């Protein structure tokens, strides 16, 4: 059984007299800064020059500094910029300004696991990886609940790194839900695998293939959208509540029988063998190298793939249909976020 920690297992007093520098104020950054602040922790936000987030963070009453200044003030420095920029951000703006005994925190193990960042021996290296998007991490905290997280320590220079990590997770609200002990390697490899093979890559391509199959057979795109995409959330909610068994219990016997006989025709031995190949590319660093090389070159492959994804016919149909859903507030959020990007 995994080691799981809850509120009583973590002591916020470990963060007393310590200042937490949150570098970045995006999806995770705003949630960490605000949740910690509301938990009574001293927080300073570090942002790049000319950042459009300065005003947003100040509006919330947060102290905002340059990345260099915030780092210099931080007893804990949590790096919440995108993974692909962390390497140069760390080398150029963070490392030269770190207190000699500052603890360095991450929300994903990527840069430590693949050695893009190699902090010197005096620093604790800690991980608090929330298992949810930043906006949910903030919203659940505000409503009195928490988002679960997984935590790890790669380097325990102070001898207190685990206590510090648990305290941080408590300030974030994560120990309200439960926090599981892991390692940087396990977190990084399983996170990348989950998002590639199942959650993002697997699901989005499964939806697209289902949509293509129905529309190519002459069915209306609007109907296809409902059948292979819209209802997915309802199914996933049931799985989230009570596992696959609850989902099968709730849907019709016809659907359940179809699940058993047809599911294995879609997800075959070949699919699993592809999953093993994906995992092996993650484990041996092939995926990381490809991602970072493309990013370093200005992201030509990434940009082209994003444009191709956005041009898929299901996106157009979905945009029109979602306008019908007056109850679907998230549709507007998405459109705003989309325009900003
Ligand atoms: P975002 O893309 O939302 O972060 C954007 C922030 O990083 C902004 O404040 C932005 O500055 C800043 N930033 C971007 N580029 C630079 C740069 N070159 N130099 C300095 N600052 C920069 O990141 P996420 O919150 O998605 O991810 C942060 C970390 O959290 C990653 O390690 C990720 O893997 C991890 N994580 C993310 C999850 C999520 O929900 N998104 C879930 C769990 C972990 P500006 O405001 O000026 O634009
Ligand atoms: Mg993940
Ligand atoms: Mg991830």
PDB file of N, CA and C in Angstrom, residues 23-66:
ATOM      1  N   UNK A  23       7.481  31.037  -8.827  1.00  0.00           N
ATOM      2  CA  UNK A  23       7.972  31.567 -10.110  1.00  0.00           C
ATOM      3  C   UNK A  23       6.970  31.193 -11.197  1.00  0.00           C
ATOM      4  N   UNK A  24       6.281  32.197 -11.727  1.00  0.00           N
ATOM      5  CA  UNK A  24       5.228  31.981 -12.722  1.00  0.00           C
ATOM      6  C   UNK A  24       3.860  32.122 -12.078  1.00  0.00           C
ATOM      7  N   UNK A  25       2.908  32.606 -12.877  1.00  0.00           N
ATOM      8  CA  UNK A  25       1.563  32.842 -12.334  1.00  0.00           C
ATOM      9  C   UNK A  25       0.536  32.373 -13.363  1.00  0.00           C
ATOM     10  N   UNK A  26       0.777  31.164 -13.896  1.00  0.00           N
ATOM     11  CA  UNK A  26      -0.147  30.589 -14.872  1.00  0.00           C
ATOM     12  C   UNK A  26      -1.126  29.665 -14.182  1.00  0.00           C
ATOM     13  N   UNK A  27      -1.417  28.566 -14.840  1.00  0.00           N
ATOM     14  CA  UNK A  27      -2.409  27.616 -14.332  1.00  0.00           C
ATOM     15  C   UNK A  27      -2.079  27.180 -12.903  1.00  0.00           C
ATOM     16  N   UNK A  28      -0.896  26.612 -12.685  1.00  0.00           N
ATOM     17  CA  UNK A  28      -0.509  26.185 -11.334  1.00  0.00           C
ATOM     18  C   UNK A  28      -0.070  27.368 -10.478  1.00  0.00           C
ATOM     19  N   UNK A  29       0.668  28.306 -11.076  1.00  0.00           N
ATOM     20  CA  UNK A  29       1.269  29.393 -10.296  1.00  0.00           C
ATOM     21  C   UNK A  29       0.254  30.181  -9.491  1.00  0.00           C
ATOM     22  N   UNK A  30      -0.849  30.571 -10.109  1.00  0.00           N
ATOM     23  CA  UNK A  30      -1.828  31.387  -9.380  1.00  0.00           C
ATOM     24  C   UNK A  30      -2.463  30.579  -8.254  1.00  0.00           C
ATOM     25  N   UNK A  31      -2.676  29.288  -8.507  1.00  0.00           N
ATOM     26  CA  UNK A  31      -3.322  28.442  -7.492  1.00  0.00           C
ATOM     27  C   UNK A  31      -2.401  28.241  -6.290  1.00  0.00           C
ATOM     28  N   UNK A  32      -1.119  27.981  -6.547  1.00  0.00           N
ATOM     29  CA  UNK A  32      -0.174  27.777  -5.443  1.00  0.00           C
ATOM     30  C   UNK A  32      -0.026  29.071  -4.633  1.00  0.00           C
ATOM     31  N   UNK A  33       0.155  30.193  -5.343  1.00  0.00           N
ATOM     32  CA  UNK A  33       0.373  31.463  -4.647  1.00  0.00           C
ATOM     33  C   UNK A  33      -0.832  31.799  -3.760  1.00  0.00           C
ATOM     34  N   UNK A  34      -2.018  31.685  -4.316  1.00  0.00           N
ATOM     35  CA  UNK A  34      -3.218  32.106  -3.571  1.00  0.00           C
ATOM     36  C   UNK A  34      -3.563  31.119  -2.453  1.00  0.00           C
ATOM     37  N   UNK A  35      -3.463  29.815  -2.730  1.00  0.00           N
ATOM     38  CA  UNK A  35      -3.794  28.842  -1.680  1.00  0.00           C
ATOM     39  C   UNK A  35      -2.821  28.948  -0.507  1.00  0.00           C
ATOM     40  N   UNK A  36      -1.523  29.044  -0.813  1.00  0.00           N
ATOM     41  CA  UNK A  36      -0.534  29.156   0.263  1.00  0.00           C
ATOM     42  C   UNK A  36      -0.776  30.439   1.062  1.00  0.00           C
ATOM     43  N   UNK A  37      -0.991  31.545   0.355  1.00  0.00           N
ATOM     44  CA  UNK A  37      -1.246  32.824   1.020  1.00  0.00           C
ATOM     45  C   UNK A  37      -2.465  32.696   1.951  1.00  0.00           C
ATOM     46  N   UNK A  38      -3.523  32.083   1.443  1.00  0.00           N
ATOM     47  CA  UNK A  38      -4.733  31.937   2.260  1.00  0.00           C
ATOM     48  C   UNK A  38      -4.532  30.945   3.412  1.00  0.00           C
ATOM     49  N   UNK A  39      -3.509  30.113   3.326  1.00  0.00           N
ATOM     50  CA  UNK A  39      -3.176  29.205   4.432  1.00  0.00           C
ATOM     51  C   UNK A  39      -2.234  29.875   5.432  1.00  0.00           C
ATOM     52  N   UNK A  40      -1.943  31.161   5.211  1.00  0.00           N
ATOM     53  CA  UNK A  40      -1.120  31.898   6.161  1.00  0.00           C
ATOM     54  C   UNK A  40       0.375  31.848   5.888  1.00  0.00           C
ATOM     55  N   UNK A  41       0.747  31.418   4.699  1.00  0.00           N
ATOM     56  CA  UNK A  41       2.174  31.316   4.353  1.00  0.00           C
ATOM     57  C   UNK A  41       2.607  32.616   3.661  1.00  0.00           C
ATOM     58  N   UNK A  42       3.858  33.044   3.921  1.00  0.00           N
ATOM     59  CA  UNK A  42       4.391  34.240   3.239  1.00  0.00           C
ATOM     60  C   UNK A  42       4.758  33.868   1.813  1.00  0.00           C
ATOM     61  N   UNK A  43       4.197  34.601   0.867  1.00  0.00           N
ATOM     62  CA  UNK A  43       4.393  34.273  -0.542  1.00  0.00           C
ATOM     63  C   UNK A  43       4.888  35.493  -1.297  1.00  0.00           C
ATOM     64  N   UNK A  44       5.818  35.277  -2.213  1.00  0.00           N
ATOM     65  CA  UNK A  44       6.192  36.328  -3.164  1.00  0.00           C
ATOM     66  C   UNK A  44       6.158  35.681  -4.556  1.00  0.00           C
ATOM     67  N   UNK A  45       5.632  36.426  -5.520  1.00  0.00           N
ATOM     68  CA  UNK A  45       5.517  35.884  -6.875  1.00  0.00           C
ATOM     69  C   UNK A  45       6.622  36.488  -7.736  1.00  0.00           C
ATOM     70  N   UNK A  46       7.344  35.651  -8.474  1.00  0.00           N
ATOM     71  CA  UNK A  46       8.402  36.126  -9.367  1.00  0.00           C
ATOM     72  C   UNK A  46       7.941  36.036 -10.811  1.00  0.00           C
ATOM     73  N   UNK A  47       7.970  37.191 -11.511  1.00  0.00           N
ATOM     74  CA  UNK A  47       7.507  37.195 -12.906  1.00  0.00           C
ATOM     75  C   UNK A  47       8.511  37.862 -13.819  1.00  0.00           C
ATOM     76  N   UNK A  48       8.492  37.434 -15.082  1.00  0.00           N
ATOM     77  CA  UNK A  48       9.436  37.995 -16.049  1.00  0.00           C
ATOM     78  C   UNK A  48       9.073  39.442 -16.358  1.00  0.00           C
ATOM     79  N   UNK A  49      10.066  40.141 -16.902  1.00  0.00           N
ATOM     80  CA  UNK A  49       9.882  41.551 -17.230  1.00  0.00           C
ATOM     81  C   UNK A  49       8.743  41.711 -18.239  1.00  0.00           C
ATOM     82  N   UNK A  50       7.884  42.673 -18.010  1.00  0.00           N
ATOM     83  CA  UNK A  50       6.791  42.951 -18.948  1.00  0.00           C
ATOM     84  C   UNK A  50       5.662  41.937 -18.885  1.00  0.00           C
ATOM     85  N   UNK A  51       5.657  41.082 -17.867  1.00  0.00           N
ATOM     86  CA  UNK A  51       4.647  40.021 -17.784  1.00  0.00           C
ATOM     87  C   UNK A  51       3.241  40.590 -17.619  1.00  0.00           C
ATOM     88  N   UNK A  52       2.326  40.020 -18.386  1.00  0.00           N
ATOM     89  CA  UNK A  52       0.931  40.472 -18.290  1.00  0.00           C
ATOM     90  C   UNK A  52       0.285  39.964 -17.005  1.00  0.00           C
ATOM     91  N   UNK A  53       0.971  39.090 -16.287  1.00  0.00           N
ATOM     92  CA  UNK A  53       0.393  38.549 -15.052  1.00  0.00           C
ATOM     93  C   UNK A  53       0.644  39.437 -13.833  1.00  0.00           C
ATOM     94  N   UNK A  54       1.533  40.430 -13.969  1.00  0.00           N
ATOM     95  CA  UNK A  54       1.861  41.276 -12.816  1.00  0.00           C
ATOM     96  C   UNK A  54       0.589  41.895 -12.242  1.00  0.00           C
ATOM     97  N   UNK A  55      -0.222  42.477 -13.123  1.00  0.00           N
ATOM     98  CA  UNK A  55      -1.434  43.159 -12.668  1.00  0.00           C
ATOM     99  C   UNK A  55      -2.380  42.170 -11.983  1.00  0.00           C
ATOM    100  N   UNK A  56      -2.519  40.984 -12.565  1.00  0.00           N
ATOM    101  CA  UNK A  56      -3.436  39.970 -11.998  1.00  0.00           C
ATOM    102  C   UNK A  56      -3.018  39.574 -10.586  1.00  0.00           C
ATOM    103  N   UNK A  57      -1.712  39.353 -10.399  1.00  0.00           N
ATOM    104  CA  UNK A  57      -1.219  38.925  -9.087  1.00  0.00           C
ATOM    105  C   UNK A  57      -1.350  40.067  -8.068  1.00  0.00           C
ATOM    106  N   UNK A  58      -1.075  41.276  -8.522  1.00  0.00           N
ATOM    107  CA  UNK A  58      -1.176  42.434  -7.607  1.00  0.00           C
ATOM    108  C   UNK A  58      -2.621  42.678  -7.199  1.00  0.00           C
ATOM    109  N   UNK A  59      -3.526  42.484  -8.151  1.00  0.00           N
ATOM    110  CA  UNK A  59      -4.952  42.640  -7.864  1.00  0.00           C
ATOM    111  C   UNK A  59      -5.393  41.731  -6.718  1.00  0.00           C
ATOM    112  N   UNK A  60      -4.762  40.581  -6.614  1.00  0.00           N
ATOM    113  CA  UNK A  60      -5.085  39.628  -5.543  1.00  0.00           C
ATOM    114  C   UNK A  60      -4.364  39.980  -4.242  1.00  0.00           C
ATOM    115  N   UNK A  61      -3.603  41.088  -4.278  1.00  0.00           N
ATOM    116  CA  UNK A  61      -2.904  41.510  -3.071  1.00  0.00           C
ATOM    117  C   UNK A  61      -1.582  40.780  -2.848  1.00  0.00           C
ATOM    118  N   UNK A  62      -1.092  40.099  -3.875  1.00  0.00           N
ATOM    119  CA  UNK A  62       0.176  39.372  -3.728  1.00  0.00           C
ATOM    120  C   UNK A  62       1.363  40.312  -3.965  1.00  0.00           C
ATOM    121  N   UNK A  63       2.467  40.008  -3.297  1.00  0.00           N
ATOM    122  CA  UNK A  63       3.713  40.734  -3.553  1.00  0.00           C
ATOM    123  C   UNK A  63       4.296  40.208  -4.864  1.00  0.00           C
ATOM    124  N   UNK A  64       4.690  41.093  -5.742  1.00  0.00           N
ATOM    125  CA  UNK A  64       5.262  40.657  -7.018  1.00  0.00           C
ATOM    126  C   UNK A  64       6.639  41.287  -7.200  1.00  0.00           C
ATOM    127  N   UNK A  65       7.588  40.463  -7.655  1.00  0.00           N
ATOM    128  CA  UNK A  65       8.957  40.940  -7.897  1.00  0.00           C
ATOM    129  C   UNK A  65       9.442  40.362  -9.232  1.00  0.00           C
ATOM    130  N   UNK A  66      10.639  40.772  -9.607  1.00  0.00           N
ATOM    131  CA  UNK A  66      11.268  40.120 -10.761  1.00  0.00           C
ATOM    132  C   UNK A  66      11.610  38.687 -10.348  1.00  0.00           C
TER     133      UNK A  66
END
